[in-house]
Coordinates of C-alpha atoms and ligand atoms in Angstrom, one line a residue:
M1 CA 36.2 290.5 104.8
E2 CA 36.3 291.9 108.3
Y3 CA 39.3 290.9 110.4
T4 CA 39.9 291.6 114.1
V5 CA 42.0 290.3 116.9
K6 CA 40.8 289.2 120.4
S7 CA 42.2 287.5 123.4
G8 CA 40.0 285.0 125.3
S9 CA 39.1 281.5 125.9
P10 CA 37.6 279.4 123.0
E11 CA 34.6 278.1 124.9
K12 CA 33.4 281.6 125.6
Q13 CA 33.2 282.7 122.0
R14 CA 29.5 283.3 121.0
I15 CA 30.1 282.9 117.3
G16 CA 29.3 280.7 114.3
C17 CA 32.5 278.7 114.5
V18 CA 35.6 278.3 116.5
V19 CA 38.6 276.8 114.7
A20 CA 41.3 274.9 116.6
A21 CA 44.4 273.0 115.7
V22 CA 45.1 269.3 116.1
Y23 CA 48.7 268.1 115.6
A24 CA 50.0 264.8 114.4
S25 CA 49.7 262.3 115.8
R26 CA 46.5 263.0 117.7
K27 CA 47.9 265.9 119.8
L28 CA 45.4 268.6 120.8
S29 CA 46.4 272.2 120.7
P30 CA 45.8 274.3 123.9
S31 CA 42.5 275.6 122.7
A32 CA 41.4 272.2 121.4
K33 CA 42.3 270.8 124.8
I34 CA 40.2 273.5 126.6
L35 CA 37.2 272.7 124.3
D36 CA 37.7 269.0 125.1
E37 CA 37.8 269.5 128.8
V38 CA 34.6 271.7 129.0
S39 CA 32.7 269.3 126.8
G40 CA 33.6 266.3 128.9
G41 CA 36.2 264.7 126.6
V42 CA 34.2 264.7 123.4
I43 CA 37.2 265.7 121.3
S44 CA 39.6 263.3 122.8
N45 CA 37.1 260.5 122.3
L46 CA 36.7 261.3 118.6
V47 CA 40.5 261.5 118.2
R48 CA 40.9 258.1 119.9
R49 CA 38.4 256.6 117.5
G50 CA 40.5 257.9 114.6
E51 CA 38.2 260.6 113.4
I52 CA 41.1 263.0 113.0
E53 CA 44.8 262.2 113.2
G54 CA 46.1 265.8 113.0
D55 CA 47.6 265.3 109.6
L56 CA 48.0 268.2 107.3
G57 CA 44.8 268.8 105.3
Q58 CA 42.5 267.0 107.6
T59 CA 39.4 268.6 109.1
L60 CA 36.6 267.6 111.4
L61 CA 33.5 269.7 112.0
L62 CA 31.5 269.4 115.2
H63 CA 28.2 270.9 116.1
N64 CA 26.8 272.0 119.5
L65 CA 29.7 271.0 121.6
E66 CA 28.5 271.0 125.2
N67 CA 29.4 273.9 127.5
T68 CA 30.6 276.1 124.6
L69 CA 28.9 279.2 123.2
C70 CA 29.7 278.6 119.6
D71 CA 27.5 276.8 117.0
R72 CA 30.4 274.8 115.6
V73 CA 33.9 273.7 116.3
L74 CA 36.2 273.1 113.3
L75 CA 39.3 271.0 114.0
V76 CA 42.1 271.4 111.5
G77 CA 45.0 269.0 111.1
C78 CA 48.3 270.9 111.1
G79 CA 50.8 268.0 110.8
K80 CA 53.6 267.6 113.4
E81 CA 53.7 270.4 115.9
K82 CA 57.4 270.8 115.5
D83 CA 57.5 271.1 111.8
I84 CA 54.9 273.6 110.7
T85 CA 56.7 275.5 107.9
T86 CA 55.7 278.9 106.7
R87 CA 54.2 277.3 103.6
N88 CA 52.2 274.8 105.6
F89 CA 50.8 277.5 107.8
R90 CA 49.3 279.1 104.7
N91 CA 48.0 275.7 103.6
I92 CA 46.4 275.1 107.0
N93 CA 44.5 278.4 106.7
Q94 CA 43.3 277.6 103.2
T95 CA 42.1 274.1 104.3
M96 CA 40.2 275.9 107.0
V97 CA 38.5 278.3 104.6
K98 CA 37.5 275.6 102.2
R99 CA 35.8 273.6 104.9
L100 CA 34.2 276.7 106.4
Q101 CA 32.7 277.8 103.0
A102 CA 30.7 274.6 103.0
S103 CA 29.6 274.9 106.6
G104 CA 27.1 277.8 106.7
A105 CA 29.1 279.6 109.4
T106 CA 29.7 283.3 108.6
E107 CA 31.7 284.6 111.6
I108 CA 34.7 282.7 112.7
A109 CA 37.1 282.8 115.7
S110 CA 40.4 281.2 114.6
Y111 CA 42.8 279.8 117.2
L112 CA 45.1 278.5 114.5
T113 CA 47.3 281.5 115.4
E114 CA 48.4 279.3 118.3
A115 CA 50.2 276.9 116.0
P116 CA 53.9 277.3 116.4
V117 CA 55.8 278.3 113.3
R118 CA 59.6 278.5 113.7
R119 CA 61.0 282.0 114.0
R120 CA 57.6 283.6 113.3
D121 CA 55.6 285.7 115.8
I122 CA 52.0 286.4 116.2
T123 CA 52.0 289.4 113.8
W124 CA 53.5 287.2 111.0
K125 CA 50.9 284.6 111.7
I126 CA 48.0 287.0 111.5
G127 CA 49.3 288.6 108.4
Q128 CA 49.8 285.3 106.6
S129 CA 46.4 284.1 107.7
I130 CA 44.7 287.2 106.1
E131 CA 46.6 286.8 102.9
A132 CA 45.8 283.1 102.7
I133 CA 42.1 283.6 103.4
D134 CA 41.8 286.4 100.9
E135 CA 43.7 284.3 98.3
C136 CA 41.3 281.4 98.9
L137 CA 38.2 283.6 98.5
Y138 CA 39.3 285.6 95.5
E139 CA 37.1 285.3 92.4
F140 CA 37.2 287.1 89.1
K141 CA 33.6 287.4 88.0
Q142 CA 33.5 290.9 86.3
L143 CA 33.0 289.4 82.9
K144 CA 30.5 286.6 83.8
T145 CA 26.8 287.2 83.6
D146 CA 26.2 285.2 86.8
K147 CA 28.0 287.2 89.5
S148 CA 26.2 285.6 92.4
S149 CA 28.1 284.6 95.5
P150 CA 27.3 281.8 98.0
R151 CA 24.1 282.2 100.0
R152 CA 25.9 282.5 103.3
P153 CA 29.4 283.9 102.6
L154 CA 32.1 284.2 105.2
R155 CA 32.0 287.7 106.7
K156 CA 34.3 287.9 109.6
F157 CA 37.4 286.4 111.1
I158 CA 38.6 287.0 114.7
F159 CA 42.2 285.9 115.3
S160 CA 43.0 284.8 118.8
V161 CA 46.0 286.3 120.5
S162 CA 47.4 284.9 123.7
G163 CA 46.9 287.9 125.9
R164 CA 46.0 291.6 126.0
G165 CA 49.6 292.4 125.6
Q166 CA 49.5 291.1 122.0
L167 CA 46.4 293.1 121.0
A168 CA 48.1 296.2 119.8
D169 CA 50.6 294.3 117.6
G170 CA 47.9 292.1 116.3
E171 CA 45.8 295.1 115.2
I172 CA 48.8 296.6 113.4
A173 CA 49.2 293.3 111.6
V174 CA 45.6 293.3 110.6
R175 CA 45.8 296.8 109.3
N176 CA 49.0 296.1 107.3
S177 CA 47.8 292.9 105.8
M178 CA 44.4 294.2 104.9
A179 CA 46.1 296.9 102.9
I180 CA 48.5 294.4 101.3
S181 CA 45.5 292.2 100.4
T182 CA 43.7 295.1 98.8
G183 CA 46.9 295.7 96.7
I184 CA 47.0 292.1 95.7
K185 CA 43.4 292.2 94.7
L186 CA 43.9 295.3 92.5
S187 CA 46.9 293.6 91.0
K188 CA 45.0 290.4 90.2
D189 CA 42.0 292.2 88.8
L190 CA 44.1 294.3 86.4
S191 CA 46.1 291.2 85.4
N192 CA 43.1 288.9 84.8
L193 CA 41.4 291.4 82.5
P194 CA 41.7 290.5 78.8
G195 CA 43.9 292.4 76.4
N196 CA 40.9 294.0 74.6
I197 CA 39.8 295.7 77.8
C198 CA 43.1 296.2 79.7
T199 CA 44.9 298.3 77.1
P200 CA 47.6 300.8 77.8
A201 CA 44.9 303.5 77.8
Y202 CA 42.9 301.5 80.4
L203 CA 46.0 301.1 82.7
A204 CA 46.6 304.8 82.4
K205 CA 43.0 305.5 83.4
Q206 CA 43.2 303.1 86.4
A207 CA 46.4 304.9 87.5
T208 CA 44.5 308.2 87.3
T209 CA 41.7 306.8 89.4
L210 CA 44.3 306.0 92.1
Q211 CA 44.9 309.8 92.2
Q212 CA 41.3 310.4 93.0
Q213 CA 41.2 307.7 95.6
Y214 CA 44.3 308.8 97.5
P215 CA 45.0 312.6 97.8
K216 CA 48.8 312.0 98.2
I217 CA 49.1 310.3 94.8
K218 CA 49.9 312.3 91.7
T219 CA 49.5 310.6 88.4
T220 CA 51.0 311.9 85.1
I221 CA 50.5 310.2 81.8
I222 CA 53.3 310.7 79.3
D223 CA 51.9 310.2 75.8
E224 CA 53.7 309.3 72.5
D225 CA 54.4 313.0 71.5
E226 CA 56.1 313.6 74.8
M227 CA 58.0 310.3 74.5
E228 CA 59.2 311.4 71.2
K229 CA 60.5 314.7 72.7
Q230 CA 62.3 312.9 75.4
G231 CA 63.9 310.5 72.9
M232 CA 62.3 307.3 74.2
G233 CA 63.0 305.5 70.9
A234 CA 63.0 302.0 72.3
L235 CA 59.7 302.3 74.1
L236 CA 58.1 303.9 71.0
A237 CA 59.5 301.2 68.7
V238 CA 57.7 298.4 70.5
S239 CA 54.3 300.2 70.2
R240 CA 54.6 300.8 66.5
G241 CA 52.9 297.6 65.4
S242 CA 49.8 298.3 67.4
S243 CA 46.9 300.7 66.9
E244 CA 46.8 301.3 70.7
P245 CA 49.1 304.2 71.6
A246 CA 51.8 303.7 74.2
K247 CA 51.8 305.4 77.6
L248 CA 54.3 306.0 80.3
I249 CA 52.4 306.1 83.5
V250 CA 54.2 308.1 86.3
I251 CA 52.7 307.9 89.8
E252 CA 54.3 309.8 92.5
Y253 CA 53.4 309.1 96.1
M254 CA 55.4 311.7 98.1
A255 CA 54.3 311.3 101.7
G256 CA 57.8 311.3 103.2
D257 CA 60.3 314.1 103.9
K258 CA 61.0 316.3 101.0
D259 CA 64.7 315.4 101.0
Q260 CA 64.1 311.6 101.3
E261 CA 65.2 309.9 98.1
P262 CA 62.3 307.8 96.7
V263 CA 62.0 304.1 96.1
V264 CA 61.2 303.8 92.4
L265 CA 59.2 300.8 91.2
V266 CA 59.1 300.1 87.5
G267 CA 56.6 297.6 86.1
K268 CA 56.5 296.0 82.6
G269 CA 53.1 296.8 81.1
V270 CA 52.8 294.9 77.9
T271 CA 49.0 294.5 77.8
F272 CA 49.4 291.8 75.1
D273 CA 52.6 290.3 73.8
S274 CA 52.0 288.6 70.5
G275 CA 55.7 288.6 69.9
G276 CA 55.3 291.2 67.1
I277 CA 56.9 290.2 63.7
S278 CA 58.8 287.5 65.7
L279 CA 55.4 286.1 66.3
K280 CA 54.8 283.7 69.1
P281 CA 53.3 280.2 68.5
G282 CA 49.5 280.1 68.9
V283 CA 49.2 277.6 71.7
G284 CA 48.7 279.3 75.0
M285 CA 49.1 282.8 73.5
D286 CA 46.1 284.0 75.4
E287 CA 48.3 284.0 78.5
M288 CA 50.3 286.8 77.1
K289 CA 47.6 289.1 78.4
Y290 CA 49.5 288.6 81.6
D291 CA 52.5 290.4 80.2
M292 CA 51.5 293.4 82.2
C293 CA 51.6 291.7 85.6
G294 CA 54.7 293.6 86.6
A295 CA 52.8 296.8 86.0
A296 CA 49.8 295.5 88.0
S297 CA 52.0 294.5 90.9
V298 CA 53.7 297.9 91.2
L299 CA 50.3 299.6 91.0
G300 CA 49.0 297.2 93.7
T301 CA 52.0 297.9 95.9
L302 CA 51.7 301.6 95.6
S303 CA 48.0 301.6 96.4
A304 CA 48.7 299.5 99.5
C305 CA 51.3 302.1 100.6
A306 CA 48.8 304.9 100.1
E307 CA 46.1 302.9 101.9
L308 CA 48.5 302.7 104.9
Q309 CA 49.5 306.3 104.5
L310 CA 53.1 305.3 104.8
P311 CA 55.2 308.4 105.3
M312 CA 57.6 307.5 102.5
N313 CA 58.4 308.7 99.0
I314 CA 57.5 306.1 96.3
V315 CA 57.4 306.5 92.6
C316 CA 55.9 304.0 90.1
L317 CA 56.9 304.0 86.5
V318 CA 54.8 301.9 84.1
P319 CA 55.8 301.8 80.4
T320 CA 52.8 300.3 78.8
V321 CA 52.3 299.1 75.2
E322 CA 50.8 296.3 73.1
N323 CA 53.3 294.2 71.1
M324 CA 51.7 293.6 67.8
P325 CA 52.8 292.7 64.2
G326 CA 51.0 295.6 62.5
S327 CA 52.3 297.0 59.2
S328 CA 54.3 299.7 60.9
A329 CA 55.8 297.2 63.4
I330 CA 59.5 297.0 64.0
K331 CA 61.3 294.3 62.1
P332 CA 64.2 292.0 63.1
G333 CA 67.3 294.0 62.3
D334 CA 65.8 297.4 62.9
I335 CA 68.0 299.8 64.9
V336 CA 66.5 302.3 67.3
T337 CA 67.9 304.9 69.7
S338 CA 67.0 304.7 73.4
M339 CA 66.5 307.7 75.7
S340 CA 70.0 307.0 77.1
G341 CA 71.4 307.7 73.6
K342 CA 72.5 304.1 73.1
S343 CA 71.5 302.4 69.9
I344 CA 69.9 299.0 69.9
E345 CA 69.7 296.4 67.2
I346 CA 66.3 294.6 67.6
L347 CA 67.2 291.1 66.5
N348 CA 64.0 289.7 68.0
T349 CA 60.8 291.7 68.3
D350 CA 59.6 289.3 71.0
A351 CA 62.3 290.6 73.4
E352 CA 60.2 293.7 73.8
G353 CA 60.0 294.0 77.6
R354 CA 63.6 295.1 77.9
L355 CA 63.1 297.7 75.2
I356 CA 60.2 299.4 77.0
L357 CA 61.9 299.0 80.4
C358 CA 65.2 300.5 79.3
D359 CA 63.6 303.9 78.6
A360 CA 61.7 303.9 81.8
L361 CA 64.9 303.0 83.7
T362 CA 66.6 306.0 82.1
Y363 CA 63.6 308.2 83.0
A364 CA 64.0 307.0 86.6
E365 CA 67.3 308.8 86.9
K366 CA 65.6 312.1 87.3
Y367 CA 64.2 311.1 90.7
N368 CA 67.7 310.6 92.2
P369 CA 66.3 307.3 93.6
A370 CA 67.4 305.5 96.8
V371 CA 66.8 302.3 94.9
V372 CA 65.0 301.2 91.7
I373 CA 63.3 297.9 91.5
D374 CA 61.8 296.7 88.2
V375 CA 59.3 293.9 88.0
A376 CA 58.7 292.1 84.7
T377 CA 57.4 289.0 83.1
L378 CA 60.6 289.2 81.1
T379 CA 61.8 285.8 80.0
G380 CA 60.4 282.3 79.4
A381 CA 63.9 281.2 80.4
C382 CA 63.2 282.2 84.0
I383 CA 60.5 279.5 84.1
V384 CA 63.0 277.0 82.8
A385 CA 65.6 278.0 85.4
L386 CA 63.4 278.4 88.5
G387 CA 59.9 277.0 87.7
A388 CA 56.9 278.6 89.3
H389 CA 58.1 279.1 92.9
P390 CA 60.6 281.9 93.2
A391 CA 60.9 285.0 91.1
G392 CA 64.3 285.5 89.5
L393 CA 66.4 288.3 91.1
L394 CA 69.3 290.1 89.7
G395 CA 70.8 293.5 90.5
N396 CA 73.8 295.7 90.9
H397 CA 73.8 296.3 94.7
N398 CA 74.3 293.5 97.2
P399 CA 72.5 295.1 100.2
L400 CA 69.4 295.6 98.1
I401 CA 69.5 292.0 96.8
H402 CA 70.0 290.8 100.4
D403 CA 67.0 292.9 101.6
L404 CA 64.8 291.5 98.8
L405 CA 65.8 287.9 99.5
N406 CA 64.9 288.4 103.1
A407 CA 61.6 290.1 102.4
G408 CA 60.8 287.2 100.1
E409 CA 61.5 284.6 102.9
K410 CA 59.4 286.5 105.4
S411 CA 56.4 287.2 103.2
G412 CA 56.5 283.7 101.6
D413 CA 56.6 285.5 98.2
R414 CA 60.2 284.4 97.5
C415 CA 62.8 285.3 95.0
W416 CA 66.2 283.7 94.1
E417 CA 69.3 285.4 92.9
L418 CA 70.9 284.6 89.6
P419 CA 74.4 285.8 88.7
L420 CA 74.7 289.1 86.8
W421 CA 78.3 288.5 85.9
D422 CA 80.2 290.5 83.2
D423 CA 80.9 287.1 81.5
Y424 CA 77.5 287.3 80.0
Q425 CA 77.6 290.9 78.8
E426 CA 79.4 290.2 75.5
E427 CA 76.5 288.1 74.3
L428 CA 74.7 291.4 73.6
D429 CA 77.4 292.6 71.2
S430 CA 76.1 293.8 67.9
N431 CA 77.9 294.5 64.6
F432 CA 75.8 297.4 63.8
A433 CA 74.6 299.1 67.0
D434 CA 75.8 299.7 70.6
M435 CA 74.0 296.5 71.6
A436 CA 71.6 293.8 70.4
N437 CA 68.3 293.2 72.3
I438 CA 69.0 289.4 72.7
G439 CA 71.9 287.2 73.8
G440 CA 72.7 283.7 72.8
K441 CA 70.9 280.4 73.5
G442 CA 71.6 279.9 77.2
A443 CA 70.9 282.0 80.3
G444 CA 68.1 284.1 78.8
T445 CA 67.1 285.6 82.1
I446 CA 70.6 286.7 82.8
T447 CA 71.3 288.2 79.4
A448 CA 68.0 290.1 79.6
A449 CA 69.1 291.5 83.0
C450 CA 72.5 292.3 81.5
F451 CA 70.7 294.4 78.9
L452 CA 68.8 296.3 81.6
S453 CA 72.0 296.7 83.7
R454 CA 73.4 299.0 81.0
F455 CA 70.7 301.5 81.8
T456 CA 70.9 301.4 85.6
K457 CA 74.5 302.4 86.2
K458 CA 73.5 305.6 88.1
Y459 CA 71.7 304.0 91.0
H460 CA 71.1 300.9 93.1
W461 CA 69.0 298.6 91.1
A462 CA 67.3 295.2 91.3
H463 CA 65.3 293.3 88.7
L464 CA 62.6 290.8 89.5
D465 CA 61.7 288.4 86.6
I466 CA 58.2 287.2 87.5
A467 CA 57.6 285.1 84.4
G468 CA 57.1 282.0 86.5
V469 CA 55.2 283.4 89.4
A470 CA 52.8 286.1 88.1
W471 CA 50.0 283.7 87.1
K472 CA 48.9 280.1 87.2
S473 CA 48.1 278.2 84.0
G474 CA 45.8 275.2 83.5
K475 CA 42.4 274.7 85.2
Q476 CA 43.2 277.2 87.9
K477 CA 44.3 279.8 85.4
G478 CA 44.6 283.2 87.1
A479 CA 46.9 286.0 88.3
T480 CA 48.6 285.5 91.7
G481 CA 49.2 289.1 92.6
R482 CA 52.9 288.3 93.2
P483 CA 55.1 290.0 94.0
V484 CA 53.0 292.6 95.9
S485 CA 53.5 290.8 99.1
L486 CA 57.3 290.7 98.7
L487 CA 57.5 294.4 97.7
M488 CA 55.3 295.4 100.6
Q489 CA 57.5 293.5 103.0
Y490 CA 60.6 295.2 101.6
I491 CA 59.0 298.6 101.9
L492 CA 57.7 298.0 105.4
D493 CA 61.1 296.7 106.5
R494 CA 62.8 299.7 104.9
F495 CA 60.4 302.0 106.7
K496 CA 61.1 300.2 110.0
A497 CA 64.8 300.4 109.6
A498 CA 64.7 304.1 108.8
N499 CA 62.7 304.9 111.9
Q500 CA 64.6 302.8 114.3
P501 CA 66.4 304.9 117.0
S502 CA 70.2 304.3 116.4
Ligands
BES1 N1 56.7 288.1 77.9 C1 57.7 287.3 77.3 C2 58.3 286.3 78.4 C3 57.4 285.2 78.8 C4 57.1 284.2 78.1 C5 56.9 285.3 80.1 C6 56.3 283.1 78.5 C7 56.1 284.3 80.6 C8 55.8 283.2 79.8 C9 58.8 288.1 76.7 O1 58.5 289.3 76.1 C10 59.5 287.3 75.7 O2 58.8 287.0 74.7 N2 60.7 286.9 75.9 C11 61.4 286.1 75.0 C12 62.8 286.6 74.9 C13 63.6 286.0 73.8 C14 63.0 286.4 72.4 C15 65.0 286.4 73.9 C16 61.4 284.6 75.5 O3 61.5 284.4 76.7 O4 61.2 283.7 74.7
MN2 MN1 57.9 289.0 74.1
ZN3 ZN1 56.8 290.1 76.8

């Protein structure tokens, strides 16, 4: 999709469709008002007759409005002008896209950027519009024979800004959001691929492709022999039941100052989680192909940073395995030694994510990181605790937690903190090893994070449990690309803060 910004009056746009807001009840937005006036009151007449109230989700498509240069005008109901929430703003854009797709228009000038959203400026509105539009138009057709798209697809969106003074900011917003959108798409595509195609080797190959695409990226694949040498006994243990060899993908994007400590992103890359010997129930097991969404999201984030040529140092670590119950698989009760030297009693082979993450987290120490953020579809308990709206957030450094919470609010890709209190730590006690890989019945998301916290003592660390947000089930089954948006907001905010004159 092509996106641009422009300032100018709606009746002067020579284009397929102009989109303008109508607020509840029956209140015209400034651009709708202008279109109404030039056309001699056509819109206010229709509104008076009850054709559109301005409620959220309503649309009204008009053709050949007098004294305008556009083929169509689409009015979109935005609800009460005073309470357009960040979430509603996204919905409004998606309502617009769905109506436009059935209209035949290909080039659009959107004046929905006029709609007031509390505490949000024009750059935010443009960014959210782009993400919402791309989300609406995303399709995964790689594996269907019929790959055809609509006869007249949407091609171009022009966002209105209120004056020339906003053009530069608007263009930066377009650039940033298009990069983020590309990262989200990469993340969704990798996640939606089935486990027989998206194997650890496949992920490694994709990571290597990134290196060819972006000269500043350096990809290294650590294979099982090298893992053995480095003592990554926990990571290797999970992979033992599968015929697919494990990989630790290391991607370095070092575009910042040499002495700048990197942000390290760690993504769980279980390309299929059968549970292993602690086998999962069959119903819905196909969705465990999504157990690599953490990996996909950090790869998407890194590629967005590279696309923007951000002058920062960012490292991605992706431990990737298949968790299978093969004859060499680990068994409940097995004890392995992690790279940190600590021994782990594996009481449940289905708690495999923490086992592959702990070695990657130890490996992260060598970068002397500014912060480490791991992203993982780690626990079903997170879905019980928080549902499908926020990701779970835990960590050992309050400022980092705070920054991530804020980045979530701003991007609309939210997370919510759970307590990482010492009270929970003793649940991991083992009679036979330094720790067990599972806790008791309750608070599974917290005990999982407690486990990880034992490997992150040397740096500032946060953990995002994305089990509830990484994909949608049911009729609309598919990856969401979360939390690429959140991570990008965090990274862009971090970049801004570092470059602010003090
Ligand atoms: N990948 C799963 C977590 C998961 C389950 C994410 C369902 C999304 C939907 C993880 O590896 C797992 O199996 N966790 C176990 C941990 C338990 C054995 C302590 C779980 O959540 O049941
Ligand atoms: Mn599991
Ligand atoms: Zn898993």
